[in-house]
Every structure is written in structure tokens, then in C-alpha cells.
XYZ file of C-alpha atoms in Angstrom:
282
model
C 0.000 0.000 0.000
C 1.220 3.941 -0.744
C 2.625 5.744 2.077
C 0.129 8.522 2.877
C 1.231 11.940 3.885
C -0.489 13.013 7.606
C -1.494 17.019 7.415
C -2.940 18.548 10.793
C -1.673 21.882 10.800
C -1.261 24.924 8.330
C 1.898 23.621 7.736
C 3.834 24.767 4.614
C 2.584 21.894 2.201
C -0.759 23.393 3.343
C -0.349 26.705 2.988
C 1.055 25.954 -0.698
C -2.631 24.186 -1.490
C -4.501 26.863 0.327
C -2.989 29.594 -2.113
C -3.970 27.724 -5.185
C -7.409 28.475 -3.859
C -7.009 32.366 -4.274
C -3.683 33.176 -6.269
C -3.554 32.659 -9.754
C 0.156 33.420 -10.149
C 1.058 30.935 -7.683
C -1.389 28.073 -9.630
C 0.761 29.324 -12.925
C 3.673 28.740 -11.146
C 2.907 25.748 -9.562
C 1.015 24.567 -12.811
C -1.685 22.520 -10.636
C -5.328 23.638 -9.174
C -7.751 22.788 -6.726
C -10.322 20.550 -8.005
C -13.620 19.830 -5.934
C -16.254 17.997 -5.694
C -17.472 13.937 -6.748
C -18.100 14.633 -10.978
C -15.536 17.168 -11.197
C -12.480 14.746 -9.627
C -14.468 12.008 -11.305
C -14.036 14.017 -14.635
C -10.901 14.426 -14.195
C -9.733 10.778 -13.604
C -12.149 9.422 -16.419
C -10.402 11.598 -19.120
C -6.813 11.091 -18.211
C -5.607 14.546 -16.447
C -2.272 13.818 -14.146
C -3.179 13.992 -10.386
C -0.559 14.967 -8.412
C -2.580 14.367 -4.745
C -5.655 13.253 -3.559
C -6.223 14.293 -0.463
C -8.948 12.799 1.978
C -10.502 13.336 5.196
C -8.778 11.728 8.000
C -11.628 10.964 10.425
C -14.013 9.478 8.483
C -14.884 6.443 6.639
C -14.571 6.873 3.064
C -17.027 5.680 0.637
C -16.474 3.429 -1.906
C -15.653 6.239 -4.786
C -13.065 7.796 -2.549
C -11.386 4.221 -1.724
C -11.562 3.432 -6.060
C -9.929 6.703 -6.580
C -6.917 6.772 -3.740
C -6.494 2.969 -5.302
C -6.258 3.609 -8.766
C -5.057 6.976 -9.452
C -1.326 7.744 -9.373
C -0.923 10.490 -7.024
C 0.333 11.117 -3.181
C -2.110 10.067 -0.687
C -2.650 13.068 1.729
C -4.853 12.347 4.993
C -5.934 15.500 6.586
C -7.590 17.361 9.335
C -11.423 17.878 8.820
C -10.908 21.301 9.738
C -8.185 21.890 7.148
C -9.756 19.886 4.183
C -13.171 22.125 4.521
C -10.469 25.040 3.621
C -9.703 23.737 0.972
C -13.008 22.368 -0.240
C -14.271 25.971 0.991
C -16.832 24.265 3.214
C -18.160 25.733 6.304
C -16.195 23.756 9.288
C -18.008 20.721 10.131
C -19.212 20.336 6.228
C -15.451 18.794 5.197
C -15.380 17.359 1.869
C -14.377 13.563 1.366
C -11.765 14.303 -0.974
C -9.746 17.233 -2.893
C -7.765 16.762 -5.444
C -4.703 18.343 -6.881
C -4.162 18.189 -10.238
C -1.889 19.178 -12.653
C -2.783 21.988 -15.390
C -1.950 20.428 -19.192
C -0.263 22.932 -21.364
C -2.011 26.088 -23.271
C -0.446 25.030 -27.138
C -3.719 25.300 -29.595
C -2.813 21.838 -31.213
C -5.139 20.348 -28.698
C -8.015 21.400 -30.427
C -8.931 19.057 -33.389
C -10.191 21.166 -36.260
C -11.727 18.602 -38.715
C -14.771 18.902 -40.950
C -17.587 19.987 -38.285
C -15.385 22.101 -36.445
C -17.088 24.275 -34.252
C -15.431 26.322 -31.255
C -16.070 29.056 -28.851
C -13.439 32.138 -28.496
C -13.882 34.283 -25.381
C -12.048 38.231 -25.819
C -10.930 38.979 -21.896
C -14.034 37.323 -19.883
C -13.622 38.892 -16.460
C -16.220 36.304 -14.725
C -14.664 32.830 -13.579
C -18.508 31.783 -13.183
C -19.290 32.613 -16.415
C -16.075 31.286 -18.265
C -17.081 27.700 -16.160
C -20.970 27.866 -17.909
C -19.474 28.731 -21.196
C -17.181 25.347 -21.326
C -20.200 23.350 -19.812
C -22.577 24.769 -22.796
C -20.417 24.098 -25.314
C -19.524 20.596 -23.824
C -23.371 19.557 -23.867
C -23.797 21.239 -27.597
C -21.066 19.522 -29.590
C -18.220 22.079 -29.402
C -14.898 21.163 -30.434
C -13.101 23.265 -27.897
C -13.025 26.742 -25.837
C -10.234 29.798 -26.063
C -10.054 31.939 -23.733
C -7.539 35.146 -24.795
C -6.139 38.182 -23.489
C -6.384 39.155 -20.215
C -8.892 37.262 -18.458
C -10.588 35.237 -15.728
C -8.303 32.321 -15.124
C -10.051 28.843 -16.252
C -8.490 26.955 -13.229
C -9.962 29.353 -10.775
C -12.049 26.897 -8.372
C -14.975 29.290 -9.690
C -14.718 28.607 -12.491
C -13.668 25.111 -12.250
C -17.130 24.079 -10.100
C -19.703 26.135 -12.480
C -17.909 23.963 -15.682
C -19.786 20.684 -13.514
C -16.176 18.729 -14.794
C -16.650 20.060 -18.632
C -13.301 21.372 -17.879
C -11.687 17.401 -18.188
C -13.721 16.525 -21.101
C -13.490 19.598 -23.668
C -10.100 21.264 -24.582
C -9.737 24.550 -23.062
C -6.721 26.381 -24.093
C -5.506 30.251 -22.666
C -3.989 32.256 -25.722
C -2.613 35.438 -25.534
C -4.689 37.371 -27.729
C -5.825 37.276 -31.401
C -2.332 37.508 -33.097
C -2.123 33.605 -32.135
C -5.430 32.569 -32.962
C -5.153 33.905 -36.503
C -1.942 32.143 -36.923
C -4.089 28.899 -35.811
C -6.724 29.432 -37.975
C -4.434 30.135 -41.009
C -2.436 27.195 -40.299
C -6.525 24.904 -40.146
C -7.372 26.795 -43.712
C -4.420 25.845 -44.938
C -5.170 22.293 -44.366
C -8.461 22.465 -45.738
C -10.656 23.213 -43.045
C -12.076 26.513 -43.974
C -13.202 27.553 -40.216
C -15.556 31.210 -40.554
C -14.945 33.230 -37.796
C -18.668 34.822 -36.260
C -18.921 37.022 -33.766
C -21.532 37.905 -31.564
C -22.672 41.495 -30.896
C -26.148 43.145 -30.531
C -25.919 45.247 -33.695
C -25.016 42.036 -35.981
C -25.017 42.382 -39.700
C -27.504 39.238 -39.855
C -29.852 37.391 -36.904
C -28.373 34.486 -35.621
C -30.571 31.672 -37.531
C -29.740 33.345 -40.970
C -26.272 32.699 -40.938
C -24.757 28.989 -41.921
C -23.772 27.104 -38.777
C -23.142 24.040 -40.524
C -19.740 24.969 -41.668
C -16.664 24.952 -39.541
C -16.752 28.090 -37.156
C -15.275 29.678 -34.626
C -18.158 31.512 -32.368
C -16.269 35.040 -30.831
C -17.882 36.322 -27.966
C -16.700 39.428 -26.024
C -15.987 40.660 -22.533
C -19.289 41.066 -20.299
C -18.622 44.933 -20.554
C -17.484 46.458 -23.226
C -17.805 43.412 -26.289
C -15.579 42.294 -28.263
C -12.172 44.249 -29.103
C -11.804 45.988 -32.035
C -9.235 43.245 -33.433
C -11.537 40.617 -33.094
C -14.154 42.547 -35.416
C -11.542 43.083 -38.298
C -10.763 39.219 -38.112
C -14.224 38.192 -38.031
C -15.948 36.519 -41.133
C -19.175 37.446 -39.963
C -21.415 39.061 -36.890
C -24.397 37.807 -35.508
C -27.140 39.015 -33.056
C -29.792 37.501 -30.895
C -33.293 38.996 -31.160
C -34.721 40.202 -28.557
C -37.977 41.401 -27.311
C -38.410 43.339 -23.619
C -36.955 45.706 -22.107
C -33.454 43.636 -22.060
C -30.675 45.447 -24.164
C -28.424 42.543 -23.735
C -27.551 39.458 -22.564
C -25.355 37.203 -20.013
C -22.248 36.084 -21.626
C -23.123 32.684 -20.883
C -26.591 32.737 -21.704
C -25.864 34.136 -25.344
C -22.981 32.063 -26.172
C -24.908 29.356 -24.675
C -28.192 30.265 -26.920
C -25.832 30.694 -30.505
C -24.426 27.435 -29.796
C -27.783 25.921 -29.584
C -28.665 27.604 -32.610
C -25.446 25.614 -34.002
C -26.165 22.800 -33.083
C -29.660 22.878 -33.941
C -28.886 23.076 -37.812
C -25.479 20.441 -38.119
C -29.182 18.105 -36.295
C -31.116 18.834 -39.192
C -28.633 18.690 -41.609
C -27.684 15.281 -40.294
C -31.165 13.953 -40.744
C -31.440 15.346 -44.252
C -34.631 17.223 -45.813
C -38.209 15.854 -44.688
C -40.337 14.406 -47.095
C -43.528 16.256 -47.512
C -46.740 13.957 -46.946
């Protein structure tokens, strides 16, 4: 059996896990996060992301998920203080967690996004809300997306906010932090080049066409911009194409999430119906 490391103080190995909670240069540097929570560690196992602890509550028993996980995934076994692991699982004290893990960040290089045929991705210009980043990758998990970039200066992705509101999305769906659009366009060249003729649409409320009138079944790259102030005007002189929600109400706009969310339903909506092919009439 693994040797298991015994925490039950703020020692220093504690105090390095309790900063990943808060401080994003110290997650860079470390390249690992905080991940909570049964489908979100469960996420991460099933899809192959490197633990590099799992750390469990030292008091009670552990159910049989916990026991499959500190069995089968390589990683230092950590037992620690209730008290302690409800820091880290940012629990009220009494309310510990079973199990955090610790697990290692993969690296930010746009190759891990497949571009083939049906390509369709989701860029995000400087979000500022972890919350919203973490619905945006679940979305476009559950609708067919081929992968999420998140550039500029922005909310981090492994920010535990962001982390929990992705439901484990995060594990399952390339996510990948670029710099700004400089890079992209050099990835998107490189997938035209290739033959995958990606159109780049972005999303704005004064759109040159409604969403539904523009051809989702193609490969695409949906841009959506910063909860404030849209999307930057580089993004608009590389984009293909803009697109707009109608609305009714007194609403002048929508959450990030909710409108990336609601054009990627609209995506996937018509690559369904193309799929089945045109009806016969009766």
C-alpha cells in the first residue's frame, strides 16, 4: 500500500494548497489547481488529467468512490484534518469534503483542439467572470463544441470558480488560454491551410444578420466578447461574420453565458437537421 502523507496543521505543504485556492500566479507557477467535488475529480480521472494528490478526510470512513480513486489513481495520498480539508473544499467547518484533489494543469499550445470537418469552437475576448467562463465550457460541452479559447487578459479557467460552475466540462473539452488574437489567426491560417475553412462569427447586438440566418453548418469559430465592453476591435476586423440575438423586452443585452450558450444551440440545432437530411412532404 502507498505511504500517505499526515497534514494537521497549516503547515507549509498546506499553505502551498490553500494559495492555489485564491492566487492565480502561484497556480501558474505551480502549474496545478484545486479541483472539488465527486463529478468534477471524477471528470478528471475518467479523461486522463495527471493527479498529483488526492487528499482525503482523516476521520471518516470513506465511501467506496473515494477508496476506487486513492487505489487507482497515481498520485500522493494526503490524509488531513477535517478542519483543514473544509479550507480547501471551501466548506463551512463541520461540512469537510471527502476528498480534494490536486491536479496538474496540461499545457495552453492550440494543437489540442482538433479542427476537422464539423469544427465548431467558442473564443472568449478577456471574460472577467470565472462563473461565467465555467458555464461557457459546460454549454459548449453539452452542444457539440470542439473546444473553448479563452484570450487576453482574463478570468483564469483553473480558478475553483470557475472550475465548479464547468460541472467537470473542464476534463472533457479542450480549453486552451492564448494570448490574444495575433495567435489565434496564426491557428486558424495554419486549419485553412489544411483544408478546413473555419468562418470566424462574432456575436454582438448590432449584428449584420440574426443568428438563424447565418450557416452554422460549416466549420466556425463563435467570438464572444468581454461582459462589458464586447468584443475588441481586433476581433471585429478578423471576423468573417457578426451575428445578433433577437430580442424582445426591455433587455438590451444578454449574459455572456446565456448568449454564447443560446448561438451554440442555434449551431447545433442546424449540423441536427442537416444530419437527418430534408423531410419528405406527406
Amino acid at each position: 500500500m502507498a505511504s500517505v502523507l499526515r497534514v494537521s496543521s497549516r503547515n507549509a505543504r498546506f499553505q502551498q494548497w490553500e494559495a492555489l485556492l485564491s492566487n492565480r500566479a502561484k497556480r501558474q507557477r505551480a502549474g496545478e489547481f484545486l479541483v472539488q467535488g465527486v463529478r468534477p475529480i471524477t471528470m478528471a480521472a475518467r479523461y486522463g488529467w495527471r493527479f498529483r494528490a488526492l487528499i482525503h478526510d482523516a476521520e471518516r470512513p470513506l465511501s467506496q468512490w473515494a477508496q476506487a480513486l486513492l487505489r487507482d489513481v497515481p498520485a500522493v495520498r494526503v490524509s488531513m484534518a477535517p478542519a483543514l480539508l473544509a479550507e480547501l473544499g471551501e466548506k463551512e467547518e463541520g461540512s469537510s469534503p471527502e476528498l480534494v484533489a490536486v491536479v496538474e494543469m496540461p499545457g495552453d499550445g492550440l494543437d489540442r483542439i482538433e479542427a476537422g470537418r464539423g469544427f465548431l469552437g467558442v473564443l472568449l475576448d478577456r471574460p472577467a467572470n470565472p462563473g461565467n467562463v465555467g458555464s461557457i465550457i459546460r454549454s459548449a460541452d453539452a452542444l457539440g463544441a470542439d473546444g473553448v479559447i479563452v484570450a487576453g487578459h482574463a478570468a483564469d479557467v483553473y480558478d475553483p470558480r470557475c472550475v465548479r460552475a464547468s460541472t467537470g466540462s473542464l476534463f472533457a473539452l479542450p480549453v486552451v488560454r492564448a494570448p490574444g488574437p495575433r495567435e489565434v489567426a496564426a491557428w486558424v491560417a495554419a486549419q485553412r491551410a489544411r483544408g478546413c475553412p473555419i468562418v470566424l462569427a462574432a456575436t454582438d447586438e448590432r449584428g449584420d444578420r440574426d443568428v438563424f440566418d447565418f450557416d452554422f453548418t460549416q466549420p466556425a469559430l463563435l467570438l464572444a466578447g468581454n461582459e462589458g465592453t464586447g468584443l475588441s476591435g481586433a476581433w471585429r476586423e478578423l471576423s468573417d461574420v457578426v451575428v445578433s440575438i433577437p430580442m424582445a423586452g426591455a433587455a438590451s443585452s444578454l449574459n455572456a453565458a446565456n448568449a454564447v450558450s443560446i448561438v451554440l444551440y442555434e449551431a447545433s440545432r442546424q449540423r441536427l437537421l442537416a444530419r437527418k437530411g430534408p423531410r419528405l412532404s406527406s
